[in-house]
Short mmCIF file of C-alpha atoms in Angstrom, two decimals:
data_model
loop_
_atom_site.label_atom_id
_atom_site.label_comp_id
_atom_site.label_asym_id
_atom_site.label_seq_id
_atom_site.Cartn_x
_atom_site.Cartn_y
_atom_site.Cartn_z
CA MET A 1 19.51 3.63 -7.48
CA SER A 2 22.13 1.74 -5.32
CA VAL A 3 21.72 -1.92 -4.89
CA GLN A 4 22.75 -4.25 -1.99
CA THR A 5 23.06 -7.66 -3.88
CA SER A 6 23.62 -9.41 -0.74
CA ARG A 7 20.02 -9.13 0.45
CA SER A 8 18.07 -12.23 0.59
CA SER A 9 14.95 -13.00 -1.71
CA PRO A 10 11.80 -12.32 0.28
CA GLU A 11 10.20 -15.87 1.37
CA PHE A 12 7.08 -14.13 2.98
CA VAL A 13 4.81 -11.18 1.67
CA THR A 14 2.36 -9.63 3.94
CA ILE A 15 -0.20 -7.24 2.45
CA VAL A 16 -1.80 -4.94 4.68
CA VAL A 17 -5.01 -2.77 3.57
CA PRO A 18 -6.52 -0.10 5.80
CA VAL A 19 -10.41 0.01 5.21
CA ARG A 20 -12.63 2.85 6.35
CA ASN A 21 -16.09 2.65 4.98
CA GLU A 22 -15.29 1.21 1.53
CA GLU A 23 -18.29 -1.21 0.92
CA VAL A 24 -18.66 0.22 -2.67
CA LEU A 25 -15.09 0.04 -3.98
CA LEU A 26 -13.59 -2.87 -1.68
CA PRO A 27 -14.83 -5.58 -3.96
CA ARG A 28 -12.49 -4.09 -6.74
CA ALA A 29 -9.76 -3.72 -4.42
CA LEU A 30 -9.84 -7.34 -3.13
CA ALA A 31 -10.47 -8.90 -6.35
CA ALA A 32 -7.43 -7.11 -7.86
CA LEU A 33 -5.32 -8.36 -4.86
CA ALA A 34 -6.42 -11.82 -5.71
CA VAL A 35 -5.18 -11.76 -9.21
CA ALA A 36 -1.99 -10.19 -8.15
CA ILE A 37 -1.31 -13.06 -5.80
CA ASP A 38 -2.47 -15.66 -8.37
CA ALA A 39 0.11 -14.24 -10.69
CA LEU A 40 3.03 -15.36 -8.56
CA ALA A 41 2.23 -18.73 -9.77
CA VAL A 42 4.42 -18.27 -12.63
CA LEU A 43 7.40 -17.99 -10.40
CA PRO A 44 9.45 -21.10 -9.86
CA GLN A 45 9.00 -22.58 -6.43
CA PRO A 46 12.22 -21.38 -4.78
CA ASP A 47 11.25 -17.87 -5.74
CA ARG A 48 7.68 -18.27 -5.08
CA PRO A 49 6.88 -16.59 -1.20
CA ALA A 50 4.16 -17.34 0.99
CA VAL A 51 1.66 -14.52 0.85
CA SER A 52 -0.85 -13.36 3.43
CA VAL A 53 -3.27 -10.35 3.40
CA LEU A 54 -4.82 -8.40 6.29
CA LEU A 55 -7.39 -5.88 6.10
CA VAL A 56 -7.77 -3.35 8.90
CA LEU A 57 -11.36 -2.44 9.27
CA ASP A 58 -11.07 1.02 10.95
CA GLN A 59 -14.30 2.78 12.38
CA CYS A 60 -16.20 0.99 9.67
CA THR A 61 -20.00 1.93 9.89
CA ASP A 62 -20.95 0.52 6.50
CA LEU A 63 -20.99 -3.19 5.19
CA SER A 64 -17.49 -3.11 4.57
CA ALA A 65 -16.88 -5.95 7.09
CA ARG A 66 -19.49 -8.01 5.44
CA VAL A 67 -17.88 -7.38 2.00
CA ALA A 68 -14.48 -8.41 3.32
CA ALA A 69 -15.93 -11.72 4.76
CA LEU A 70 -16.65 -12.71 1.07
CA TRP A 71 -12.57 -13.10 0.74
CA PRO A 72 -12.39 -15.86 3.48
CA ASP A 73 -8.56 -16.33 2.45
CA PHE A 74 -7.90 -12.70 3.48
CA ASP A 75 -7.38 -12.04 7.22
CA ARG A 76 -9.33 -9.08 8.80
CA VAL A 77 -9.48 -7.36 12.09
CA GLU A 78 -11.54 -4.42 13.37
CA ILE A 79 -10.10 -1.30 15.25
CA GLU A 80 -11.51 1.94 16.42
CA ALA A 81 -8.47 4.29 15.62
CA GLY A 82 -9.96 6.76 12.80
CA ALA A 83 -6.61 7.21 11.60
CA VAL A 84 -4.81 5.63 8.63
CA GLY A 85 -1.25 5.62 10.00
CA VAL A 86 -2.63 3.76 12.96
CA ALA A 87 -4.42 1.03 10.88
CA ARG A 88 -1.37 0.61 8.84
CA ARG A 89 0.90 0.18 11.69
CA PHE A 90 -1.39 -2.08 13.57
CA GLY A 91 -2.01 -4.09 10.57
CA VAL A 92 1.89 -4.68 9.80
CA GLN A 93 2.55 -5.35 13.41
CA ARG A 94 -0.11 -8.04 13.70
CA ALA A 95 0.95 -9.45 10.39
CA LEU A 96 4.39 -9.72 11.64
CA ARG A 97 3.45 -11.39 14.73
CA ARG A 98 1.62 -13.93 13.12
CA LEU A 99 4.44 -14.88 10.98
CA GLU A 100 6.52 -15.06 14.09
CA ALA A 101 4.00 -17.39 15.63
CA VAL A 102 3.26 -19.57 12.61
CA SER A 103 6.40 -19.81 10.63
CA ALA A 104 7.98 -23.19 10.76
CA SER A 105 11.45 -21.35 9.98
CA GLY A 106 11.18 -19.19 12.95
CA VAL A 107 10.87 -15.86 11.18
CA ALA A 108 10.59 -13.25 14.00
CA ALA A 109 9.03 -9.68 13.67
CA SER A 110 11.88 -8.27 16.06
CA ALA A 111 14.55 -10.16 14.44
CA VAL A 112 16.15 -7.37 12.69
CA GLY A 113 19.60 -7.92 14.28
CA ASP A 114 19.88 -11.42 13.25
CA GLY A 115 18.72 -10.68 9.61
CA GLN A 116 15.49 -12.94 9.61
CA ALA A 117 12.96 -9.92 9.16
CA GLU A 118 14.81 -9.02 5.74
CA ARG A 119 13.22 -12.34 4.38
CA ILE A 120 9.80 -10.60 4.79
CA TRP A 121 8.32 -8.02 2.10
CA ILE A 122 5.57 -5.70 3.28
CA ALA A 123 3.19 -4.67 0.62
CA SER A 124 0.84 -1.60 1.04
CA THR A 125 -2.10 -0.49 -0.91
CA ASP A 126 -5.73 0.95 -0.14
CA ALA A 127 -9.18 -0.34 -0.11
CA ASP A 128 -10.20 2.28 -2.70
CA SER A 129 -7.49 1.03 -5.20
CA ALA A 130 -6.93 -1.81 -7.64
CA VAL A 131 -3.36 -3.03 -7.95
CA PRO A 132 -2.13 -4.35 -11.58
CA PRO A 133 -1.66 -8.12 -12.01
CA ASN A 134 1.96 -7.51 -11.97
CA TRP A 135 1.98 -5.77 -8.66
CA LEU A 136 3.70 -8.38 -6.60
CA ILE A 137 5.92 -9.98 -9.28
CA THR A 138 7.39 -6.82 -10.10
CA GLN A 139 8.17 -5.80 -6.37
CA LEU A 140 9.46 -8.98 -5.71
CA ALA A 141 11.94 -8.74 -8.73
CA PHE A 142 13.30 -5.49 -7.38
CA ALA A 143 13.71 -7.13 -3.93
CA ARG A 144 15.50 -9.88 -5.33
CA ASN A 145 18.07 -7.68 -6.86
CA GLY A 146 18.66 -5.94 -3.60
CA VAL A 147 16.10 -3.18 -3.31
CA ASP A 148 14.63 -2.31 -0.03
CA LEU A 149 11.68 0.15 -0.88
CA VAL A 150 9.64 0.10 -3.88
CA LEU A 151 7.47 3.27 -4.68
CA GLY A 152 4.71 2.88 -7.25
CA THR A 153 2.51 5.35 -9.02
CA VAL A 154 -1.50 5.77 -9.10
CA GLN A 155 -4.01 6.65 -11.83
CA PRO A 156 -7.33 8.03 -10.79
CA ASP A 157 -10.27 6.10 -12.10
CA ASP A 158 -13.08 7.33 -14.26
CA GLU A 159 -14.68 9.32 -11.34
CA LEU A 160 -12.58 11.99 -12.78
CA ALA A 161 -13.72 13.78 -16.09
CA ALA A 162 -11.85 13.58 -19.02
CA HIS A 163 -10.55 17.07 -18.85
CA GLU A 164 -9.63 16.79 -15.28
CA LEU A 165 -7.66 13.58 -15.97
CA VAL A 166 -5.79 15.57 -18.80
CA HIS A 167 -5.10 18.15 -16.17
CA TRP A 168 -3.86 15.44 -13.83
CA GLU A 169 -1.48 14.07 -16.31
CA SER A 170 -0.02 17.50 -17.16
CA LEU A 171 0.87 17.79 -13.47
CA HIS A 172 2.53 14.34 -13.10
CA ARG A 173 5.64 13.16 -14.43
CA ILE A 174 4.98 9.51 -14.54
CA GLY A 175 7.91 7.20 -15.34
CA GLU A 176 10.89 5.64 -13.88
CA GLY A 177 12.46 7.51 -11.19
CA HIS A 178 9.29 9.53 -10.51
CA PRO A 179 9.01 11.68 -7.31
CA HIS A 180 5.73 10.44 -5.95
CA VAL A 181 4.94 8.78 -2.73
CA HIS A 182 1.81 6.83 -2.22
CA GLY A 183 0.64 4.46 0.61
CA ALA A 184 -1.54 2.65 -2.03
CA ASN A 185 1.37 1.50 -3.85
CA LEU A 186 4.55 0.79 -1.70
CA GLY A 187 6.66 -1.90 -0.65
CA VAL A 188 9.33 -2.22 1.59
CA ARG A 189 11.43 -4.86 3.45
CA ALA A 190 10.34 -5.68 6.95
CA ASP A 191 13.79 -5.16 8.56
CA ARG A 192 14.08 -1.60 7.01
CA TYR A 193 10.78 -0.83 7.80
CA LEU A 194 11.22 -1.66 11.47
CA ALA A 195 14.43 0.07 11.61
CA ALA A 196 12.85 3.26 10.28
CA GLY A 197 10.42 3.30 12.98
CA GLU A 198 7.27 1.86 11.10
CA PHE A 199 4.29 3.72 9.94
CA ALA A 200 3.54 6.79 12.16
CA PRO A 201 0.37 6.44 14.14
CA VAL A 202 -1.14 9.55 12.38
CA ASP A 203 -4.14 10.43 10.43
CA ARG A 204 -2.18 11.86 7.36
CA ASP A 205 1.24 11.44 5.50
CA GLU A 206 2.12 8.20 7.21
CA ASP A 207 3.50 7.02 3.93
CA ARG A 208 5.90 10.08 3.45
CA LEU A 209 7.04 9.98 7.03
CA LEU A 210 8.01 6.45 6.51
CA VAL A 211 9.78 6.95 3.29
CA ALA A 212 11.72 10.06 4.57
CA ALA A 213 12.84 7.75 7.60
CA LEU A 214 13.84 4.93 5.09
CA ARG A 215 15.87 7.48 3.03
CA GLU A 216 17.74 8.74 6.23
CA LEU A 217 18.77 5.12 6.48
CA GLY A 218 20.18 5.28 2.85
CA VAL A 219 17.94 2.05 1.79
CA ALA A 220 18.26 0.91 -1.79
CA GLU A 221 14.86 2.29 -3.44
CA ALA A 222 13.21 2.06 -6.89
CA ARG A 223 10.74 4.51 -7.95
CA THR A 224 8.96 2.85 -10.78
CA ALA A 225 5.99 3.40 -13.14
CA LEU A 226 5.71 -0.38 -14.01
CA ILE A 227 3.04 -1.06 -11.53
CA PRO A 228 0.41 1.69 -11.66
CA VAL A 229 -2.43 1.27 -8.96
CA LEU A 230 -5.92 2.52 -10.03
CA THR A 231 -7.18 4.68 -7.32
CA SER A 232 -10.52 6.51 -6.56
CA GLY A 233 -10.81 9.91 -8.19
CA ARG A 234 -13.54 10.88 -5.83
CA ARG A 235 -13.72 14.22 -4.46
CA VAL A 236 -14.59 13.43 -0.93
CA GLY A 237 -12.00 11.02 0.63
CA ARG A 238 -11.78 8.99 3.90
CA ALA A 239 -8.64 10.57 5.40
CA PRO A 240 -7.93 14.36 5.79
CA ALA A 241 -5.04 15.67 3.51
CA GLY A 242 -5.39 12.50 1.34
CA PHE A 243 -5.66 11.93 -2.30
CA ALA A 244 -9.27 13.40 -2.69
CA GLU A 245 -7.97 16.72 -1.08
CA TYR A 246 -5.18 16.74 -3.45
CA LEU A 247 -7.63 16.22 -6.48
CA ARG A 248 -9.81 19.16 -4.92
CA GLU A 249 -6.77 21.54 -4.45
CA HIS A 250 -4.92 20.84 -7.63
CA ILE A 251 -7.20 19.54 -10.25
CA ASN A 252 -10.37 21.14 -9.93
CA PRO A 253 -10.57 24.09 -7.46
CA ASP A 254 -14.22 24.64 -8.36
CA TRP A 255 -15.06 21.46 -6.37
CA ALA A 256 -16.62 22.11 -2.98
CA ASP A 257 -14.29 22.13 -0.54
CA THR A 258 -15.83 19.36 1.56
CA GLU A 259 -14.30 17.94 4.62
CA ALA A 260 -13.08 14.38 4.48
CA VAL A 261 -15.68 11.72 5.77
CA HIS A 262 -15.02 10.61 9.29
#
């Protein structure tokens, strides 16, 4: 891992979470985010960034919006895209515009050229997932040491049977330098994110496409197992070619090949 030690420490963190009919799992996700944000209180004031959370409610037909409203400190917006890549991209754009509008120091979402956007860290997770308490602290530690991209791991929850979880673990190399890319556990510096073309407006693989573009730029990355995110082990997901489909194809082929919920 090459490191650019001249990179500044992030002063702002924006967390974007796409939400698609997640009324059951959303409380777990938001409670975990609140804990991870509160954990930043241990940082000395010069290293403690301002944090904002934006929930992008995409074509929700359940009670997800009502659940999200129970966390008034988290911003929320409703869209009708029906595509996770669009939701992530829209959410980041909106969050950066808000920083541009309200930041006393004038951080602009388009200020890649003058170096201002490098002061913003974008953290990505999912509404069916629960980040660990050290999620932000660890990402920011990497960022302070010149890292532009942090890729974490995921761990299926107990919706997987014990033998299925054993199979999962046998197929996954989980450790420092792991090969995995998950939108549920990703952090990136804003200027590099923008230079890479942002999340693609697609309904699948937006995380892998972004990471591929970032690697083309030669960014400094950390692939770490220090911040495992608990994610749903369900068989039917909310996006095509998502994690649920991976589990159906690789962990238990006997599961019914049910289409993703739309």
